[in-house]
XYZ file of C-alpha atoms in Angstrom:
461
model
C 92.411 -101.189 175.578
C 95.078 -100.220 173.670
C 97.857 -101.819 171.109
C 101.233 -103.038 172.693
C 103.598 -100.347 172.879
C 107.410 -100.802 172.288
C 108.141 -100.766 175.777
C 106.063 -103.816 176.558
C 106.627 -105.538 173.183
C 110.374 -105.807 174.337
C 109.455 -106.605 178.110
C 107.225 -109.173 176.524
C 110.101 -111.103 175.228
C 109.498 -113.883 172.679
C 107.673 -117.342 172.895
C 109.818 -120.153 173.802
C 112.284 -122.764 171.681
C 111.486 -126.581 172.065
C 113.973 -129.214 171.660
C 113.222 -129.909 167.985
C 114.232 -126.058 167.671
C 110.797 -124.814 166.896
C 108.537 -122.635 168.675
C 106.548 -124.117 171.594
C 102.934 -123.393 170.755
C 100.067 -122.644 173.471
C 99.727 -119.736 175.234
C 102.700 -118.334 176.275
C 102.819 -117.725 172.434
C 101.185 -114.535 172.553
C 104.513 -112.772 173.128
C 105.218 -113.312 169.472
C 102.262 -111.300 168.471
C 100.737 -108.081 168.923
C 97.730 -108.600 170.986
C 96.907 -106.214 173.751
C 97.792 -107.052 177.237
C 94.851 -109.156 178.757
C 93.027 -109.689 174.992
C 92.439 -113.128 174.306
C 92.275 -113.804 170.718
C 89.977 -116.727 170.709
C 88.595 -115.580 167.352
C 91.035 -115.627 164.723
C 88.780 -117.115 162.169
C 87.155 -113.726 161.702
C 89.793 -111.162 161.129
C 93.133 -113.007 161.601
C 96.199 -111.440 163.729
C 100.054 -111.845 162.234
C 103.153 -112.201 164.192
C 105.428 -109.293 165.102
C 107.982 -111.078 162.516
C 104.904 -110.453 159.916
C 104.802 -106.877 160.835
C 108.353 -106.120 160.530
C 108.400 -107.722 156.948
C 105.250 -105.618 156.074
C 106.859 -102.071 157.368
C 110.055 -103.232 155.919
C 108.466 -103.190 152.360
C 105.832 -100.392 153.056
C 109.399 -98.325 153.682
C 111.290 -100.100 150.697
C 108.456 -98.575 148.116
C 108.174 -95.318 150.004
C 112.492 -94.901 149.842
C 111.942 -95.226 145.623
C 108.070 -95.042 144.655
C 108.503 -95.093 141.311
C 111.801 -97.678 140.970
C 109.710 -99.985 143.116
C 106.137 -100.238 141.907
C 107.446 -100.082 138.060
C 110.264 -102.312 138.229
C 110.135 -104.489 141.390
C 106.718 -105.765 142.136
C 105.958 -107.792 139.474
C 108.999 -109.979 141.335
C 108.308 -109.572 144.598
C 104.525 -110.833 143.664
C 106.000 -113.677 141.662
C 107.822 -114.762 144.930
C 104.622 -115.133 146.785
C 103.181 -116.991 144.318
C 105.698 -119.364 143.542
C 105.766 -120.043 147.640
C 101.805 -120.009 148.245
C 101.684 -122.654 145.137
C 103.706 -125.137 147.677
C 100.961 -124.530 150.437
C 97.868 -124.842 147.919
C 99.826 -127.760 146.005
C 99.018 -126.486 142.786
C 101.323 -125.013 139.422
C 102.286 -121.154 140.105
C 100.667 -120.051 136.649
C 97.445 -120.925 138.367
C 97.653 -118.446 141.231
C 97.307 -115.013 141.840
C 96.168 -112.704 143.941
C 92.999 -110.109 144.778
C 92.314 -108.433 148.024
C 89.658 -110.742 150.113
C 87.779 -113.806 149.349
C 84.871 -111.797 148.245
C 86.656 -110.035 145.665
C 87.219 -113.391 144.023
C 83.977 -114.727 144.485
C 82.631 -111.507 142.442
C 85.450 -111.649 140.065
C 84.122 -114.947 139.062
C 80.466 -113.974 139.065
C 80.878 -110.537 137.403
C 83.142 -112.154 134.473
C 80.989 -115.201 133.601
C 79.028 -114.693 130.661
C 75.171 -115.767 131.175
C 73.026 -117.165 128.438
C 70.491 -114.494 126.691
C 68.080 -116.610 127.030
C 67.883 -116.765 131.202
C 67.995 -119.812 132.009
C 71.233 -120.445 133.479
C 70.897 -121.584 137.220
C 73.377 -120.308 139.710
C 73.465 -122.343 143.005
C 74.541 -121.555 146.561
C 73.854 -123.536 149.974
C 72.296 -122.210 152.845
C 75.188 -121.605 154.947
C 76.574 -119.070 152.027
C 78.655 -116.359 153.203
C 76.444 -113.459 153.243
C 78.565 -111.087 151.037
C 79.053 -113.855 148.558
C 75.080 -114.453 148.517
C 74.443 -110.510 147.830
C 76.696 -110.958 145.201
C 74.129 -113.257 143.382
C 71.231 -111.213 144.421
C 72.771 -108.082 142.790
C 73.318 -110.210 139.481
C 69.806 -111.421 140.109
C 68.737 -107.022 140.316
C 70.844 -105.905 137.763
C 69.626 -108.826 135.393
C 66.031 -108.411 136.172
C 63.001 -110.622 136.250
C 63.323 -113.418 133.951
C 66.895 -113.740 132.853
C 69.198 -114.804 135.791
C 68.564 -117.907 138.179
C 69.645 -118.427 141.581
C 68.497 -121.702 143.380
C 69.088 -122.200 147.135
C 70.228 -125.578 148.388
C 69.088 -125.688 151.827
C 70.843 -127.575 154.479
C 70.178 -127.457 158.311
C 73.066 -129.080 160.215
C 73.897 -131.617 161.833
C 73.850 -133.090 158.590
C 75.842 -135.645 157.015
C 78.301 -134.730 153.769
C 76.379 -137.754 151.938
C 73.148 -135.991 152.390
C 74.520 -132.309 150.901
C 76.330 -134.420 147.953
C 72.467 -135.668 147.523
C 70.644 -132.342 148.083
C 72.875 -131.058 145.245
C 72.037 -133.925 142.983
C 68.661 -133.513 143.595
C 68.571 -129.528 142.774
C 70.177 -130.348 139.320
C 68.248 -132.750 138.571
C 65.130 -130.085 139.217
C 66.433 -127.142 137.372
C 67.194 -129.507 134.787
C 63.568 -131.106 134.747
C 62.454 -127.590 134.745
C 63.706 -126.585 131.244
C 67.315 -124.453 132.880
C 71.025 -125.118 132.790
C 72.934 -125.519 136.142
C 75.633 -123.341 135.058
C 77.773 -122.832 138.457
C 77.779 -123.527 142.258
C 79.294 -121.638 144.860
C 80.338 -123.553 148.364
C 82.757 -123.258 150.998
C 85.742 -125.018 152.047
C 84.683 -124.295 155.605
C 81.584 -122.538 156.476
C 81.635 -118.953 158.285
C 78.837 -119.552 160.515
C 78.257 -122.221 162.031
C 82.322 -122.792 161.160
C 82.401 -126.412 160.191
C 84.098 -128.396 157.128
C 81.929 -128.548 153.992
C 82.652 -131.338 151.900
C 84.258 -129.044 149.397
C 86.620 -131.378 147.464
C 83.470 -134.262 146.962
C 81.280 -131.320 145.894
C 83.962 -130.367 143.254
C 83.773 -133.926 141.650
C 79.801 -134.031 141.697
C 80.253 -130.907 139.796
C 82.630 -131.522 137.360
C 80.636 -135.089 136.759
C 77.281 -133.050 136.531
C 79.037 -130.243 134.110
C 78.384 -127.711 136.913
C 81.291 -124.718 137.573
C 82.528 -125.208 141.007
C 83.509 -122.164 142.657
C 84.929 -122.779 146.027
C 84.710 -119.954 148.688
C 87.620 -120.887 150.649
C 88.087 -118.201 153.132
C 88.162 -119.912 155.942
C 90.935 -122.307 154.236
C 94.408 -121.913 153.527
C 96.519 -122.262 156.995
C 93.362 -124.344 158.836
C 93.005 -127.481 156.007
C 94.999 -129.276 154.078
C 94.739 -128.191 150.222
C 95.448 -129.946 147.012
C 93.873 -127.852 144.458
C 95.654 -129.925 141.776
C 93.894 -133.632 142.706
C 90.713 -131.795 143.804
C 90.887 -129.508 140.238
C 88.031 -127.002 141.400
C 87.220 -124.576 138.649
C 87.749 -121.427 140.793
C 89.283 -121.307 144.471
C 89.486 -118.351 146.134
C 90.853 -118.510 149.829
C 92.437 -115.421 152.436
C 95.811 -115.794 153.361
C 95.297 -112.747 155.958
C 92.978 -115.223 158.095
C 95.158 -118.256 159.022
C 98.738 -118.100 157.082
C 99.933 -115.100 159.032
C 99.612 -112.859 156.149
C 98.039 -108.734 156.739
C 95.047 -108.120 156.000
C 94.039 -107.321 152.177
C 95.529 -110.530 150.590
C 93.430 -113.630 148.839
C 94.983 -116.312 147.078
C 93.199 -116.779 143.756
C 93.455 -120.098 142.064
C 92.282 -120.599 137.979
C 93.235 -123.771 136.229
C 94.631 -123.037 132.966
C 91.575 -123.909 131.238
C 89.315 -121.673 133.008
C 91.370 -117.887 132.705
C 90.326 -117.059 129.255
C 86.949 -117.014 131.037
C 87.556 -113.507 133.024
C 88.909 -110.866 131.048
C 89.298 -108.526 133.984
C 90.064 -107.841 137.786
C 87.107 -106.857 139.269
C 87.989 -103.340 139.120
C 89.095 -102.912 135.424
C 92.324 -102.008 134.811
C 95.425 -102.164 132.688
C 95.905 -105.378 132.042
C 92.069 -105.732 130.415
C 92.308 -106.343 126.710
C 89.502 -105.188 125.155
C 87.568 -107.042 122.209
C 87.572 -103.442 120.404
C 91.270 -103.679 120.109
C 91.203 -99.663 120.793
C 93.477 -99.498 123.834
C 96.672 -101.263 123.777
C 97.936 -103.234 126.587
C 101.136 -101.883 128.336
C 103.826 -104.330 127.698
C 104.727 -107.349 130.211
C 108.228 -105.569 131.531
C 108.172 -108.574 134.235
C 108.835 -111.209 131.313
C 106.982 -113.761 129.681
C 103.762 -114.006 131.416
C 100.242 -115.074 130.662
C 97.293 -113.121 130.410
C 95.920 -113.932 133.230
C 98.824 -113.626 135.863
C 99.599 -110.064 133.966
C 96.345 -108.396 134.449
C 95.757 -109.292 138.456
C 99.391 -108.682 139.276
C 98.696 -104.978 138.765
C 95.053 -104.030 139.359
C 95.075 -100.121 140.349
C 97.438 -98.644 143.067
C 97.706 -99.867 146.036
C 99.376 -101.025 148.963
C 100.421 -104.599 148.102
C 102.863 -105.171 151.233
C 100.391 -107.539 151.992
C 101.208 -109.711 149.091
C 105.060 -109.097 149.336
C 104.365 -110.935 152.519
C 103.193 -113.924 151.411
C 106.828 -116.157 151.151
C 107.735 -114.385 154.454
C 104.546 -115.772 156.517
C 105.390 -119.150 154.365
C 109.150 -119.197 155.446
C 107.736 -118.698 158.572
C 105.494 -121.370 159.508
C 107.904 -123.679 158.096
C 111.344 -122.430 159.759
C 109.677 -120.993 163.201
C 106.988 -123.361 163.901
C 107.835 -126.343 162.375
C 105.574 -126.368 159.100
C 102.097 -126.749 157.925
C 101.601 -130.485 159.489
C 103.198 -129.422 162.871
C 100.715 -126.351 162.505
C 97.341 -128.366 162.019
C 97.779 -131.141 163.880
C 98.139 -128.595 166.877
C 95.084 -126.602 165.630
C 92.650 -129.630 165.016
C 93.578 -131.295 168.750
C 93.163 -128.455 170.233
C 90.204 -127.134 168.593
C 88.244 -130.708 169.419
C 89.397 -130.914 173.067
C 88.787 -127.622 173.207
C 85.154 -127.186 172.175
C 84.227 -130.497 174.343
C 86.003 -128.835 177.448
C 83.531 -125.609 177.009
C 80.393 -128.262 176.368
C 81.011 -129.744 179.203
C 81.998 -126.514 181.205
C 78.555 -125.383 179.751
C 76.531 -128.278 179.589
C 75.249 -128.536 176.396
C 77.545 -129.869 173.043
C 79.450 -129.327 170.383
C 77.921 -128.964 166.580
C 78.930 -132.636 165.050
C 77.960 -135.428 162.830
C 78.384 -138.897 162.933
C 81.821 -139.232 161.280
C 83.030 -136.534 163.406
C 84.225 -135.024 160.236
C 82.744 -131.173 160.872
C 85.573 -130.327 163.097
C 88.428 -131.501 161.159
C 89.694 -127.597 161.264
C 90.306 -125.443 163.588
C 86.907 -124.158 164.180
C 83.881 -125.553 166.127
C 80.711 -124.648 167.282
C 79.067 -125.131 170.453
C 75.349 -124.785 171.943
C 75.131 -122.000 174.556
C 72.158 -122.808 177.320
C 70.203 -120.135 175.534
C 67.233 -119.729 173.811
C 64.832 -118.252 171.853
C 60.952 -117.951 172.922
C 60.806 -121.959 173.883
C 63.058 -124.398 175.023
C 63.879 -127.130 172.826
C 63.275 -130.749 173.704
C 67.146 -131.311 175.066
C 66.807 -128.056 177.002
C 67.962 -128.223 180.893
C 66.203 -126.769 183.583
C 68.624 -123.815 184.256
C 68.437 -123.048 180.899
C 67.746 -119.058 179.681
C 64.543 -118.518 177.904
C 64.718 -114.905 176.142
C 61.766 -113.243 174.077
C 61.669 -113.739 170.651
C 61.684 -109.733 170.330
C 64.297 -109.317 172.721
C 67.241 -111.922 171.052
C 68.769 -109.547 168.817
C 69.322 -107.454 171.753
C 70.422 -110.514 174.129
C 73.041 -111.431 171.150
C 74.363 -107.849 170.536
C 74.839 -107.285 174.460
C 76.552 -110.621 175.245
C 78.915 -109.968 172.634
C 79.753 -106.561 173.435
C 80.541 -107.196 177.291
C 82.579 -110.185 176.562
C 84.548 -107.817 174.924
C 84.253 -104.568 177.028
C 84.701 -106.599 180.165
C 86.201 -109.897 179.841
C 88.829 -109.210 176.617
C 88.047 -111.653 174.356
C 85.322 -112.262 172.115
C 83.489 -115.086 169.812
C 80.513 -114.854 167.012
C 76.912 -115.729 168.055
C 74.535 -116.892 165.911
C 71.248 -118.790 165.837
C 70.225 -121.965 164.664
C 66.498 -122.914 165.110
C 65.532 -121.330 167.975
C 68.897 -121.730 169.985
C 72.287 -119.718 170.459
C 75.567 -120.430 169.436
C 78.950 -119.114 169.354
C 81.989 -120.023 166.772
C 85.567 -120.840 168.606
C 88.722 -120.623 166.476
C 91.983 -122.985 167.599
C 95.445 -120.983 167.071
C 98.908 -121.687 168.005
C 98.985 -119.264 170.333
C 95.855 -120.439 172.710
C 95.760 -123.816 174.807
C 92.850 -125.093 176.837
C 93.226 -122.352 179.733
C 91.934 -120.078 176.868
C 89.300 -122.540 176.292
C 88.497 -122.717 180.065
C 88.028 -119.069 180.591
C 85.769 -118.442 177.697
C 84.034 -121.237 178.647
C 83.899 -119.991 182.351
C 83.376 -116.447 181.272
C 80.066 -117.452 178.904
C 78.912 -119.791 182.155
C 78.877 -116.308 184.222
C 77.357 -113.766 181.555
C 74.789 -116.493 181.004
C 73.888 -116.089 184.453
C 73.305 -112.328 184.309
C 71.460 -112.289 181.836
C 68.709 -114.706 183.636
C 69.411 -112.403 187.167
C 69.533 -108.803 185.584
C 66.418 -109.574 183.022
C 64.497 -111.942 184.509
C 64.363 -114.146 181.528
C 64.532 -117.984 182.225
């Protein structure tokens, strides 16, 4: 399957104009980006996708640096980076000093980690939840290696959902109040503004004021965030926020939004690769000189952190201009995605019969991401279980997973992470303005049939 060439991009056309002069979102949509013809792009949440408008901006930069090389990177991208910050402030609602950039959401969740300075004496307590985003939990394992035995802490907060955001705020509590009890310091907490997997709204901005109340460094994993939820980083005043604009704001992949209050920058002295904006205690190396105007520290060191390609970031106020003057704005935007992605997921339960991951308030799929029960299982049948449901081997799962995944891509062009919880399998949806329900319908459709194969062609039931 391969990319759209430029004689179908322009056969293609463009995605219509409503009355309110915006663009019409669903599915004719897809015109306006650059999906293969067929490819159903019902997981954006993963990897992200930009407009063809995106991708013209991007080039159009990519050729600007390559016309002058020098001129450009020297003398021009401390302003073009400015730009994007100053416009991805208005999205985050938060003061432009207090934003930068680094490549991914992972790079900012080690920049954080690698720059805080631990206590000698070991008994600072880093804290994650169970639903941590795997690179950002071997990022506290390696400082738990490289530290050794005996003088770093990490303490797991375990959570199996459904679960209610009362009950997390507690389980935190609770783990303070342990490694406190125990003779340690709960020094910092990392958490998510949505989850990756199962992709559901963590109560990120109530977590940020048990820490601050608790003395606890939040450090919010927002990934899955900017684009999807509504953000007000200045009322919610998390100590770090990290969150990629290349998965829902339309920006290419390679671009993070990193957000330090004031207060907090004097506590990382460098990117996460070093470079030359570091100023080292020594004194020994001087810094080059801010040629961009008066900036702070902070904004000068990560607005140049080795060469690059930073089109991505140059992109930023493009993909903002865009969501505002093409379709309609941020509000206009998530409404769209949060209807769709409830109706949605309910249409594929139902399709299915089993149900979407929820919890009392209905407040886990206030995104656009949801997560619903596939009639498969692992070894046993749970209690709720249906008679036609798929029993697979405990030894043969991984393989079930890997080959239902694979031939919903090879064969029915689209695709959607699987994962297990207890012994049951689930798969992650992602809302976008380019889907509507007949997406929904034909994953949901397209599951119902490969579910059936795999009872027919293995035997398992």
């Amino acid at each position: 399957m391969g990319s759209v060439t430029i004689q179908q991009r322009n056969e293609l056309g463009e995605g219509k104009i409503g009355e309110d002069g915006f663009k019409v979102f669903g599915g004719q949509l897809k015109k306006d980006f650059l999906f293969a013809p067929g490819w159903r792009n019902i997981n954006h949440g993963s990897f992200g996708s930009i407009p063809r408008a995106i991708q013209d901006k991007m080039r159009h930069y990519q050729d600007t640096i390559e016309a002058r090389p020098d001129f450009v990177i020297r003398y021009e991208h401390g302003k073009l980076n400015d730009e994007s910050r100053e416009a991805v402030a208005t999205i985050v609602n938060a003061p432009a000093e207090t934003i930068t950039f680094v490549n991914n959401a992972t790079e900012g969740v080690n920049t954080v980690f690698k720059n805080i300075k631990w206590n000698k004496d070991g008994k600072d307590v880093a804290f994650y939840f169970t639903t941590v985003y795997d690179a950002c939990g071997k990022t506290i394992d390696f400082l738990y290696d490289f530290h050794g035995e005996g003088k770093f802490i990490s303490r797991e907060i375990k959570i199996l959902y459904p679960i209610e955001d009362e009950d997390i705020l507690q389980r935190f509590r609770d783990a303070v109040k342990q490694v406190e009890a125990e003779g340690n310091r709960a020094k910092i907490c990392i958490f998510d503004t949505v989850s990756s997997n199962p992709g559901l709204v963590f109560p990120w901005e109530a977590m940020t004021k048990v820490c601050r109340e608790l003395g606890v460094l939040s450090l919010v994993d927002g990934a899955q965030g900017i684009g999807m939820v509504r953000l007000n980083l200045s009322e919610a005043d998390p100590d770090f926020f990290v969150s990629n604009c290349h998965k829902w704001l339309f920006v290419p992949r390679g671009c993070a939004v990193f957000y330090v209050p004031v207060r907090n920058q004097h506590l990382l002295p460098s990117t996460l690769s070093t470079s030359h904006g570091y100023i080292p205690e020594t004194g020994t190396r001087s810094t080059p000189p801010d040629i961009y105007g008066s900036k702070s520290f902070f904004i000068n060191n990560f607005q140049w952190a080795g060469t690059k390609d930073y089109s991505a970031n140059y992109c930023v106020k493009d993909a903002v201009a865009y969501r505002k003057k093409v379709l309609g704005g941020e509000e206009r935007i998530l409404n769209y995605l949060w209807d769709l992605n409830k109706k949605g997921s309910k249409l594929i339960a139902e399709i299915l019969g089993t149900e979407v991951l929820e919890n009392s308030k209905g407040t886990l799929t206030n995104c656009a991401m949801a997560n619903i029960a596939l009639p498969v299982w692992k070894g046993e049948k749970g209690p709720e279980a249906k008679e036609t449901d798929v029993v697979v081997p405990v030894e043969d799962m991984s393989l079930a997973v890997a080959w239902l995944m694979r031939t919903l891509a090879d064969e029915y062009k689209t695709i959607v992470p699987m994962f297990l919880m207890g012994n049951r399998l689930w798969f992650r949806t992602s809302a976008q303005v380019y889907l509507d329900l007949a997406d929904y319908e034909y994953l949901a459709e397209s599951l119902r049939e490969m579910c059936e194969r795999v009872r027919k062609v293995t035997g398992w039931a």
